[in-house]
């Protein structure tokens, strides 16, 4: 047995080199040294010796074939094709040559040629499972999916434990939307080879993206990483999963792992930036977006994401620049268009902003209005006299209260209005002037000629800062309810102030707009009769409320008509940006609205008044997250007024 056969590779290497020193054209030594160097992964040297071998013996099939394999592994594909072609000319009945030719042609995206070579290999031997598998992959590239599926099934029939064929079939089934079958294929892969990391990863993606089975998806990603601890894609996908379920610290850890394994991955840096922004770690987030853009200059998603960050920290010129940059890369980029629209509205540029705000439907920020479908959308362009228009609800209660002011304007145009209303608002909305018909959300809708979502009404009426319909009150109290609240409260002996400090916790901007009741504690020492306007009290606020002088009414506020009646008995409402603020403004009641550093678009910038609500005063954060300064301003004004 030779040293080469015994695995004594260095001794064999030295022997072959001595032979070639004495006889440079010794074909067996040239061929054997090429094979040995290939085994040692010294591929450049292996290719050199195989090339010398084919010069010495140009008709030796094995030399051409092995030269082709070495060149293939070196990525020198055109040279490899030439060597394989020479081998095929010498031995045209050897199917492996055609398989290898097909593999390289697939890499070079010469799919039809690849398929022809796989077919040639199978014409010589129909029982080659590897070739059927490879053929299936190139058929996917050719969009011949049914044939591809048949090829994978044939490969599996020939080799029932062929994990790679099951894996490839799973990928195809997933691509075709046959997700349950894809899962079954990946499960088969794992049963055959429990260490197949890519199958765990792809299985996790389906469970996460298609079925929202996050716990099971996480198990799959964890297994992929335990099998392959440097599996960049699995770390990235696990980061996406954690981002999606709101575990942002875990998401950042996984993105950090992904970029540590692949320093040039712009997508991971972008997602890392988004997670850090969600954690309000703004400097780190900015650094991550900058890195993503430096790696991919045309990365529209990173420009958009950085624009959102700049918006969050009130660097609005930079935000607009990034939205515009994203739009220069994709003219109709929906998220960038929509967020640019929000920013234009915040800046008071209504003519530019309202049309872009319609992008909320495109990006799925809102579900399509229930009236969407066969009936035409009305955005102010057509006469509506004697037509029936459905005005359908969307978004929150405060949004509805703000924009319901447009309903009498539609009726003034001669339209018959059907107004879809949240159940909690129905009694209150009946106090709005008009002859419109109310349909409670969830009820069957009568026929209509056209429809308009309620928050598209400012666009339909071409609303500008100067033309906002701001006559108040446009909503009023129900007399019987007002009498009930007068009885409950009794005679007034001190100034009465209503407080609302938090909105619904599932609001996407709740962390920015809501505050803890303890923030209001400096106000409570004043000689004022405070009343809570909160329908829902958060767990963290319950004990504080119970031990405060605030009168709580959550059990008595059955709907917004009750809240309106209570507000009518108050001298002032102090509220964060929630539905109570809109209700007080619509009732024409003095309302002080506490706003974050970057407010919702409707409150505009800098100004202390609101063109939407003449009785409102706006108290704004001077610094990001600084509510103490806002409360200090309110305290000073209350002292001055009391």
XYZ file of C-alpha atoms in Angstrom:
642
model
C 0.000 0.000 0.000
C 1.391 3.432 -0.967
C 1.899 6.361 1.398
C -0.945 8.129 -0.441
C -3.298 5.224 0.222
C -2.136 5.008 3.838
C -2.939 8.687 4.394
C 0.714 9.710 4.852
C 0.117 12.687 2.603
C 3.298 14.658 3.256
C 5.489 11.632 2.530
C 3.516 10.934 -0.645
C 3.820 14.581 -1.678
C 7.580 14.550 -1.302
C 7.849 11.273 -3.251
C 5.780 12.583 -6.201
C 7.834 15.766 -6.241
C 11.114 13.770 -6.353
C 9.748 11.700 -9.244
C 8.778 14.800 -11.168
C 12.136 16.408 -10.457
C 13.732 13.479 -12.251
C 10.990 13.038 -14.899
C 8.868 16.214 -15.336
C 6.573 14.536 -17.895
C 5.789 11.464 -15.804
C 2.005 11.249 -16.288
C 1.217 8.973 -13.303
C 3.164 11.283 -10.982
C 1.537 14.405 -12.408
C -1.944 12.904 -12.096
C -1.332 11.466 -8.609
C 0.192 14.718 -7.339
C -2.830 16.635 -8.682
C -5.167 14.234 -6.892
C -3.154 14.479 -3.655
C -3.092 18.290 -3.722
C -6.836 18.299 -4.374
C -7.301 16.080 -1.331
C -5.221 18.575 0.671
C -7.456 21.432 -0.598
C -4.491 23.047 -2.374
C -6.675 23.525 -5.414
C -4.592 25.984 -7.419
C -1.636 23.604 -7.317
C -3.888 20.623 -8.084
C -5.240 22.376 -11.176
C -1.667 23.175 -12.281
C -0.598 19.523 -12.157
C -3.765 18.237 -13.828
C -3.223 20.806 -16.590
C 0.324 19.475 -17.072
C -1.067 15.937 -17.101
C -3.496 16.656 -19.953
C -0.670 18.157 -21.967
C 1.337 14.960 -21.502
C -1.668 12.669 -22.138
C -4.282 14.737 -24.031
C -6.493 11.697 -24.583
C -6.706 10.676 -20.932
C -10.319 11.147 -19.858
C -9.594 11.140 -16.098
C -7.057 13.955 -16.345
C -9.531 16.215 -18.152
C -12.312 15.282 -15.743
C -10.225 15.926 -12.616
C -8.927 19.189 -14.052
C -12.556 20.192 -14.580
C -13.407 19.409 -10.939
C -10.436 21.390 -9.591
C -11.281 24.394 -11.760
C -14.943 24.153 -10.710
C -13.991 24.272 -7.035
C -11.790 27.291 -7.749
C -14.743 29.089 -9.346
C -13.050 29.169 -12.745
C -16.237 28.018 -14.400
C -15.583 28.729 -18.070
C -12.266 26.827 -17.910
C -13.977 24.033 -16.036
C -16.642 23.768 -18.741
C -13.915 23.392 -21.359
C -12.227 20.600 -19.396
C -15.483 18.724 -18.838
C -16.330 19.102 -22.527
C -12.951 17.580 -23.437
C -13.646 14.718 -21.036
C -17.102 14.179 -22.587
C -15.565 14.008 -26.052
C -13.232 11.268 -24.822
C -15.893 9.335 -22.901
C -19.378 10.348 -24.104
C -21.108 7.530 -22.206
C -20.062 8.754 -18.729
C -23.145 10.418 -17.155
C -21.298 12.196 -14.319
C -19.632 14.498 -16.850
C -23.016 15.767 -18.023
C -24.190 16.203 -14.440
C -21.129 18.331 -13.676
C -21.568 20.312 -16.886
C -25.175 20.980 -15.883
C -24.134 22.146 -12.420
C -21.713 24.730 -13.818
C -24.150 25.936 -16.455
C -26.737 26.451 -13.730
C -24.254 28.576 -11.790
C -23.650 30.583 -14.979
C -27.442 30.899 -15.393
C -27.420 28.989 -18.665
C -30.464 27.076 -17.568
C -31.546 25.516 -20.868
C -28.026 24.175 -21.474
C -27.913 22.844 -17.923
C -31.220 21.049 -18.403
C -29.997 19.512 -21.674
C -26.929 18.116 -19.913
C -28.962 16.685 -17.020
C -31.251 15.055 -19.566
C -28.211 13.619 -21.356
C -26.943 12.148 -18.077
C -30.344 10.558 -17.434
C -30.505 9.222 -20.978
C -27.381 7.258 -20.097
C -28.664 6.212 -16.664
C -32.202 6.905 -15.431
C -31.386 5.825 -11.881
C -29.146 8.742 -10.850
C -30.943 10.358 -7.928
C -28.472 13.255 -7.755
C -29.140 14.185 -11.350
C -32.920 14.133 -10.866
C -32.444 16.425 -7.866
C -30.208 18.820 -9.797
C -32.614 18.747 -12.708
C -35.432 19.747 -10.366
C -33.473 22.807 -9.247
C -32.829 24.046 -12.767
C -36.485 23.467 -13.682
C -37.369 25.842 -10.843
C -35.095 28.418 -12.464
C -36.977 27.849 -15.721
C -40.336 28.316 -13.931
C -41.387 24.775 -14.851
C -42.577 23.957 -11.376
C -44.670 20.855 -12.030
C -41.759 19.193 -13.798
C -39.413 20.268 -11.011
C -41.680 18.665 -8.425
C -41.763 15.445 -10.469
C -37.946 15.435 -10.623
C -37.611 15.766 -6.846
C -40.128 12.984 -6.340
C -38.189 10.762 -8.743
C -34.957 11.466 -6.849
C -36.676 10.498 -3.592
C -38.181 7.359 -5.117
C -34.681 6.267 -6.140
C -33.181 7.214 -2.790
C -35.793 7.382 0.006
C -33.271 8.848 2.473
C -32.238 11.671 0.110
C -32.477 14.588 2.550
C -31.364 17.223 0.054
C -34.106 16.288 -2.401
C -36.733 16.588 0.350
C -35.212 19.962 1.276
C -35.339 21.243 -2.290
C -38.881 19.957 -2.674
C -39.818 21.782 0.527
C -38.411 25.016 -0.901
C -40.422 24.567 -4.078
C -43.644 23.759 -2.221
C -43.154 26.843 -0.063
C -42.626 28.944 -3.191
C -45.879 27.562 -4.596
C -47.780 28.502 -1.429
C -48.245 24.876 -0.381
C -46.933 25.624 3.079
C -48.220 22.610 4.975
C -46.673 20.276 2.408
C -43.430 22.249 2.616
C -43.401 21.775 6.385
C -43.877 18.053 5.891
C -40.908 17.979 3.511
C -38.691 19.809 5.985
C -39.835 17.452 8.741
C -38.807 14.537 6.534
C -35.376 16.130 6.027
C -34.931 16.456 9.765
C -36.064 12.877 10.389
C -33.405 11.677 7.944
C -30.715 14.107 9.094
C -31.327 15.758 12.484
C -28.310 18.015 11.841
C -29.706 19.669 8.683
C -29.606 23.298 9.866
C -31.066 24.857 6.712
C -34.207 22.721 7.017
C -34.788 23.955 10.590
C -34.264 27.517 9.405
C -36.707 27.297 6.500
C -39.218 25.444 8.631
C -39.014 28.294 11.147
C -39.639 30.867 8.429
C -42.867 29.183 7.351
C -44.089 28.824 10.929
C -43.328 32.489 11.581
C -44.362 34.174 8.348
C -47.254 32.037 7.152
C -48.819 30.614 10.303
C -47.692 33.079 13.032
C -46.819 30.082 15.202
C -44.032 31.994 16.881
C -43.168 29.554 19.660
C -42.677 26.688 17.209
C -40.758 28.920 14.809
C -38.438 29.947 17.628
C -37.760 26.300 18.454
C -36.797 25.716 14.816
C -34.463 28.714 14.659
C -32.893 27.705 17.969
C -32.254 24.211 16.634
C -30.738 25.576 13.411
C -28.308 27.648 15.469
C -27.463 24.826 17.871
C -26.563 22.655 14.869
C -24.689 25.408 13.031
C -23.465 28.002 15.512
C -22.298 30.376 12.770
C -25.536 30.260 10.790
C -25.907 33.952 9.913
C -29.312 33.625 8.273
C -30.822 31.811 11.255
C -29.640 34.535 13.651
C -31.097 37.146 11.329
C -34.425 35.316 11.033
C -34.611 34.841 14.786
C -34.021 38.577 15.125
C -36.919 39.279 12.776
C -39.146 36.982 14.821
C -38.235 38.729 18.081
C -38.841 42.116 16.440
C -42.253 40.962 15.288
C -43.333 39.843 18.758
C -41.913 42.948 20.425
C -38.892 41.398 22.161
C -36.555 44.056 20.868
C -33.605 43.414 23.182
C -33.532 39.800 21.979
C -33.877 41.028 18.406
C -30.854 43.312 18.772
C -28.782 40.448 20.206
C -29.574 38.286 17.189
C -28.907 41.050 14.683
C -25.598 41.671 16.470
C -24.734 38.009 16.016
C -25.730 38.147 12.342
C -23.540 41.173 11.593
C -20.631 39.754 13.596
C -20.713 36.747 11.257
C -21.336 38.801 8.130
C -19.915 42.295 8.467
C -21.213 43.282 5.032
C -24.894 42.464 5.512
C -26.851 45.714 4.976
C -30.255 44.114 5.609
C -29.213 42.944 9.063
C -27.868 46.411 9.899
C -31.135 47.983 8.755
C -33.270 45.655 10.865
C -30.911 46.151 13.801
C -31.450 49.893 13.408
C -35.225 49.442 13.484
C -35.063 47.356 16.666
C -32.786 49.908 18.336
C -35.155 52.693 17.307
C -37.995 50.761 18.942
C -35.889 50.668 22.120
C -35.319 54.418 21.713
C -31.557 53.875 21.555
C -31.420 56.503 18.870
C -27.685 57.078 18.457
C -27.021 53.360 18.045
C -29.961 53.118 15.671
C -28.613 55.941 13.519
C -25.188 54.313 13.413
C -26.752 51.063 12.220
C -28.734 52.753 9.449
C -25.644 54.666 8.356
C -23.711 51.401 8.151
C -26.464 49.775 6.075
C -26.407 52.697 3.637
C -22.610 52.707 3.429
C -22.758 49.042 2.397
C -25.593 49.541 -0.098
C -25.879 53.021 -1.515
C -29.220 52.303 -3.216
C -30.837 50.703 -0.151
C -34.213 52.421 -0.200
C -35.483 50.617 2.926
C -32.543 51.940 4.954
C -33.146 55.517 3.791
C -36.810 55.133 4.703
C -35.978 53.641 8.111
C -33.454 56.376 8.844
C -36.092 58.917 7.835
C -38.472 57.479 10.433
C -35.708 57.726 13.042
C -34.995 61.355 12.147
C -38.732 62.035 12.425
C -38.786 60.448 15.895
C -36.027 62.750 17.143
C -37.466 65.833 15.385
C -34.716 66.243 12.812
C -37.441 66.803 10.293
C -35.402 68.239 7.422
C -33.224 65.140 7.502
C -36.326 62.934 7.675
C -37.758 64.599 4.573
C -34.426 64.237 2.773
C -34.351 60.507 3.484
C -37.958 59.951 2.413
C -37.184 61.796 -0.814
C -34.013 59.768 -1.313
C -35.982 56.532 -0.877
C -38.545 57.822 -3.384
C -35.807 58.708 -5.853
C -34.830 55.026 -5.754
C -38.430 53.834 -6.125
C -40.905 56.457 -7.249
C -43.964 54.722 -5.810
C -42.368 53.359 -2.623
C -45.558 53.150 -0.499
C -44.154 53.495 3.024
C -41.936 56.426 2.085
C -44.834 58.166 0.329
C -47.125 57.663 3.313
C -44.620 58.841 5.908
C -43.698 61.796 3.756
C -47.410 62.627 3.698
C -47.593 62.460 7.507
C -44.595 64.779 7.730
C -46.078 67.228 5.229
C -49.256 67.353 7.326
C -47.241 67.895 10.498
C -45.484 70.796 8.770
C -48.860 72.250 7.762
C -48.397 71.492 4.062
C -51.891 70.091 3.650
C -52.060 70.312 -0.137
C -49.069 67.976 -0.395
C -49.935 65.892 2.655
C -53.546 64.797 2.233
C -53.049 63.011 -1.130
C -50.021 61.142 0.239
C -51.980 60.211 3.362
C -54.170 58.049 1.138
C -51.186 55.684 1.030
C -52.371 54.239 4.351
C -54.473 51.765 2.367
C -51.589 50.658 0.171
C -49.231 49.858 3.041
C -51.883 48.082 5.085
C -51.762 50.723 7.816
C -55.548 50.506 7.670
C -57.807 47.741 6.414
C -59.765 48.663 3.342
C -62.954 50.479 4.166
C -65.981 48.216 4.292
C -67.508 50.213 1.446
C -64.611 49.482 -0.853
C -65.464 47.284 -3.777
C -68.123 47.760 -6.406
C -69.039 51.297 -5.348
C -66.822 54.199 -6.452
C -64.603 56.018 -3.985
C -65.550 59.672 -3.617
C -62.741 62.134 -2.983
C -64.556 65.313 -3.901
C -64.269 65.158 -7.652
C -67.879 64.341 -8.568
C -71.227 65.928 -7.655
C -73.131 63.998 -4.995
C -76.496 65.758 -4.997
C -79.279 63.214 -4.521
C -76.670 60.431 -4.203
C -76.307 58.130 -1.204
C -72.804 58.175 0.255
C -71.408 55.771 2.812
C -68.890 57.442 5.124
C -67.097 54.553 6.731
C -65.119 54.599 9.924
C -61.448 53.900 10.321
C -58.736 54.239 12.943
C -59.476 55.419 16.482
C -62.317 57.075 18.338
C -60.521 60.415 18.525
C -59.917 60.397 14.777
C -63.614 59.812 14.191
C -64.630 62.624 16.544
C -62.241 65.026 14.835
C -63.367 64.377 11.280
C -67.087 63.787 11.779
C -67.373 67.601 11.529
C -67.396 67.142 7.738
C -70.711 65.247 7.650
C -72.946 68.367 7.605
C -70.763 69.698 4.758
C -71.495 66.586 2.686
C -75.201 66.915 3.386
C -75.006 70.567 2.344
C -73.920 69.299 -1.075
C -77.213 67.417 -1.352
C -75.984 63.924 -0.500
C -77.801 61.377 1.623
C -75.220 60.158 4.121
C -74.935 56.762 5.745
C -72.434 57.090 8.581
C -70.727 54.027 10.009
C -70.025 54.610 13.716
C -68.257 52.830 16.578
C -70.874 51.507 18.991
C -69.446 53.529 21.906
C -69.923 56.734 19.907
C -73.443 56.227 18.559
C -75.417 58.209 21.221
C -72.897 61.058 21.043
C -72.838 61.238 17.237
C -76.615 61.532 17.184
C -76.126 65.036 18.599
C -74.358 66.130 15.385
C -76.559 68.344 13.202
C -77.900 66.572 10.146
C -80.283 63.971 8.812
C -77.672 61.280 8.146
C -78.385 57.649 8.896
C -76.194 55.892 11.481
C -75.026 52.305 11.012
C -73.178 50.724 13.901
C -69.930 49.018 12.997
C -70.661 45.371 12.180
C -74.193 45.950 10.933
C -75.181 45.146 7.365
C -74.885 48.216 5.179
C -77.711 49.483 2.983
C -76.968 50.190 -0.651
C -75.068 53.366 -1.551
C -73.866 55.134 -4.683
C -70.347 55.882 -3.439
C -68.259 55.814 -0.299
C -65.561 57.804 1.464
C -63.441 56.821 4.484
C -63.913 59.415 7.209
C -60.240 60.390 7.304
C -60.236 61.036 3.561
C -62.780 63.827 4.006
C -60.138 66.566 4.478
C -58.713 65.565 1.084
C -62.169 65.455 -0.488
C -62.805 69.028 0.689
C -59.261 70.175 -0.228
C -58.721 71.313 3.337
C -55.921 73.796 4.024
C -54.886 75.448 7.278
C -57.054 78.395 6.318
C -60.163 76.366 5.423
C -60.361 73.936 8.360
C -64.038 73.798 9.435
C -63.506 74.749 13.075
C -66.809 76.019 14.372
C -67.455 74.516 17.802
C -69.320 72.988 19.409
C -70.354 70.576 16.682
C -71.205 67.852 19.200
C -73.300 68.345 22.312
C -74.558 66.580 25.388
C -77.737 64.594 25.819
C -79.895 66.633 28.251
C -80.965 63.667 30.383
C -77.369 62.514 30.816
C -76.274 66.026 31.718
C -78.944 66.151 34.426
C -77.717 62.802 35.781
C -74.146 64.076 35.995
C -75.232 67.316 37.628
C -76.925 65.225 40.295
C -73.872 62.981 40.764
C -71.431 65.854 41.091
C -73.609 68.127 43.221
C -73.077 71.823 43.644
C -69.755 73.162 42.476
C -67.654 74.842 45.157
C -64.239 74.767 43.451
C -62.886 74.808 39.928
C -63.512 71.469 38.299
C -60.851 69.951 36.060
C -61.053 66.666 34.179
C -57.941 64.562 33.645
C -57.084 61.988 30.982
C -53.531 60.697 31.075
C -53.518 57.592 28.890
C -55.152 56.171 25.788
C -55.547 52.592 24.660
C -52.406 50.595 25.355
C -52.453 48.863 21.945
C -52.048 52.145 20.074
C -48.802 51.990 18.082
C -47.634 55.336 19.515
C -48.873 54.766 23.057
C -45.391 54.870 24.625
C -45.001 58.377 23.204
C -48.409 59.884 23.980
C -49.566 58.302 27.266
C -48.162 59.045 30.698
C -48.377 57.528 34.149
C -50.781 59.127 36.598
C -47.817 59.870 38.875
C -46.675 62.476 36.336
C -49.760 64.525 37.277
C -49.095 64.411 41.017
C -47.682 68.007 41.166
C -51.122 69.274 40.091
C -53.075 67.450 42.761
C -52.064 69.718 45.655
C -53.917 72.634 44.083
C -57.301 73.712 45.435
C -59.093 72.146 42.483
C -61.730 69.440 42.220
C -60.188 66.844 39.882
C -62.221 64.234 37.990
C -60.862 61.274 36.062
C -62.124 60.998 32.497
C -60.496 57.589 32.075
C -62.757 54.704 31.148
C -59.868 52.274 31.593
C -57.372 52.481 34.436
C -54.060 50.737 33.920
C -52.791 48.430 36.629
C -49.856 50.718 37.460
C -52.240 53.632 37.998
C -54.900 51.928 40.132
C -53.189 52.337 43.499
C -52.148 55.899 42.722
C -55.714 56.808 41.757
C -57.190 55.220 44.872
C -54.861 57.251 47.088
C -55.334 60.528 45.237
C -57.967 63.290 45.523
C -59.130 62.552 41.994
C -62.782 61.534 41.662
C -62.907 58.327 39.586
C -65.891 57.564 37.340
C -64.886 54.580 35.227
C -67.899 52.526 36.298
C -70.284 55.324 35.338
C -68.817 56.196 31.939
C -70.878 53.772 29.894
C -70.239 55.452 26.538
C -68.949 58.716 25.104
C -72.258 60.448 25.698
C -71.607 59.941 29.420
C -68.095 61.318 29.038
C -69.485 64.321 27.141
C -72.038 64.992 29.887
C -69.333 64.818 32.570
C -67.082 67.159 30.552
C -69.966 69.639 30.229
C -69.946 70.019 34.037
C -66.208 70.769 34.160
C -64.393 74.052 33.760
C -61.375 72.589 32.013
C -60.111 69.318 30.582
C -56.415 68.395 30.712
C -55.625 65.448 28.471
C -52.878 63.707 26.612
C -53.453 63.139 22.892
C -56.373 60.753 23.125
C -60.084 60.680 22.312
C -60.987 62.716 25.408
C -59.018 65.684 24.036
C -60.952 65.504 20.756
C -64.255 65.175 22.564
C -63.598 68.214 24.726
C -62.564 70.198 21.659
C -65.653 69.101 19.702
C -67.836 70.183 22.641
C -66.176 73.598 22.669
C -64.876 73.036 26.199
C -61.519 74.558 27.222
C -58.982 71.755 26.843
C -55.258 71.683 27.522
C -53.584 68.996 25.482
C -50.241 67.519 26.576
C -48.103 66.648 23.579
C -44.886 64.683 23.081
C -41.755 66.142 21.498
C -42.905 64.996 18.057
C -46.710 65.115 18.095
C -49.269 63.542 15.822
C -49.626 65.440 12.554
C -52.909 67.114 13.496
C -51.255 69.216 16.218
C -48.680 70.716 13.859
C -45.462 72.212 15.253
C -44.463 74.966 17.684
C -47.852 76.652 18.017
C -49.769 76.641 21.315
C -53.196 76.690 19.694
C -55.008 74.317 17.326
C -56.730 75.361 14.099
C -58.959 72.307 14.556
C -60.192 73.200 18.051
C -60.436 76.919 18.952
C -60.791 76.176 22.682
C -57.627 74.062 22.854
C -54.239 75.025 24.263
C -51.240 72.864 23.457
C -48.478 72.114 25.969
C -45.498 70.553 24.234
C -42.401 68.711 25.367
C -39.260 70.808 24.905
C -37.062 67.707 25.035
C -37.661 64.162 23.937
C -39.503 62.251 26.664
C -39.519 65.150 29.150
C -43.016 65.193 30.624
C -41.888 66.937 33.819
C -41.339 70.169 31.907
C -44.831 69.919 30.381
C -46.441 69.394 33.783
C -44.483 72.336 35.200
C -45.980 74.574 32.502
C -49.485 73.282 33.220
C -48.984 73.765 36.957
C -47.917 77.367 36.457
C -50.936 78.088 34.250
C -53.339 76.431 36.703
C -51.945 78.481 39.569
C -52.306 81.660 37.528
C -55.892 80.809 36.565
C -56.997 79.614 39.989
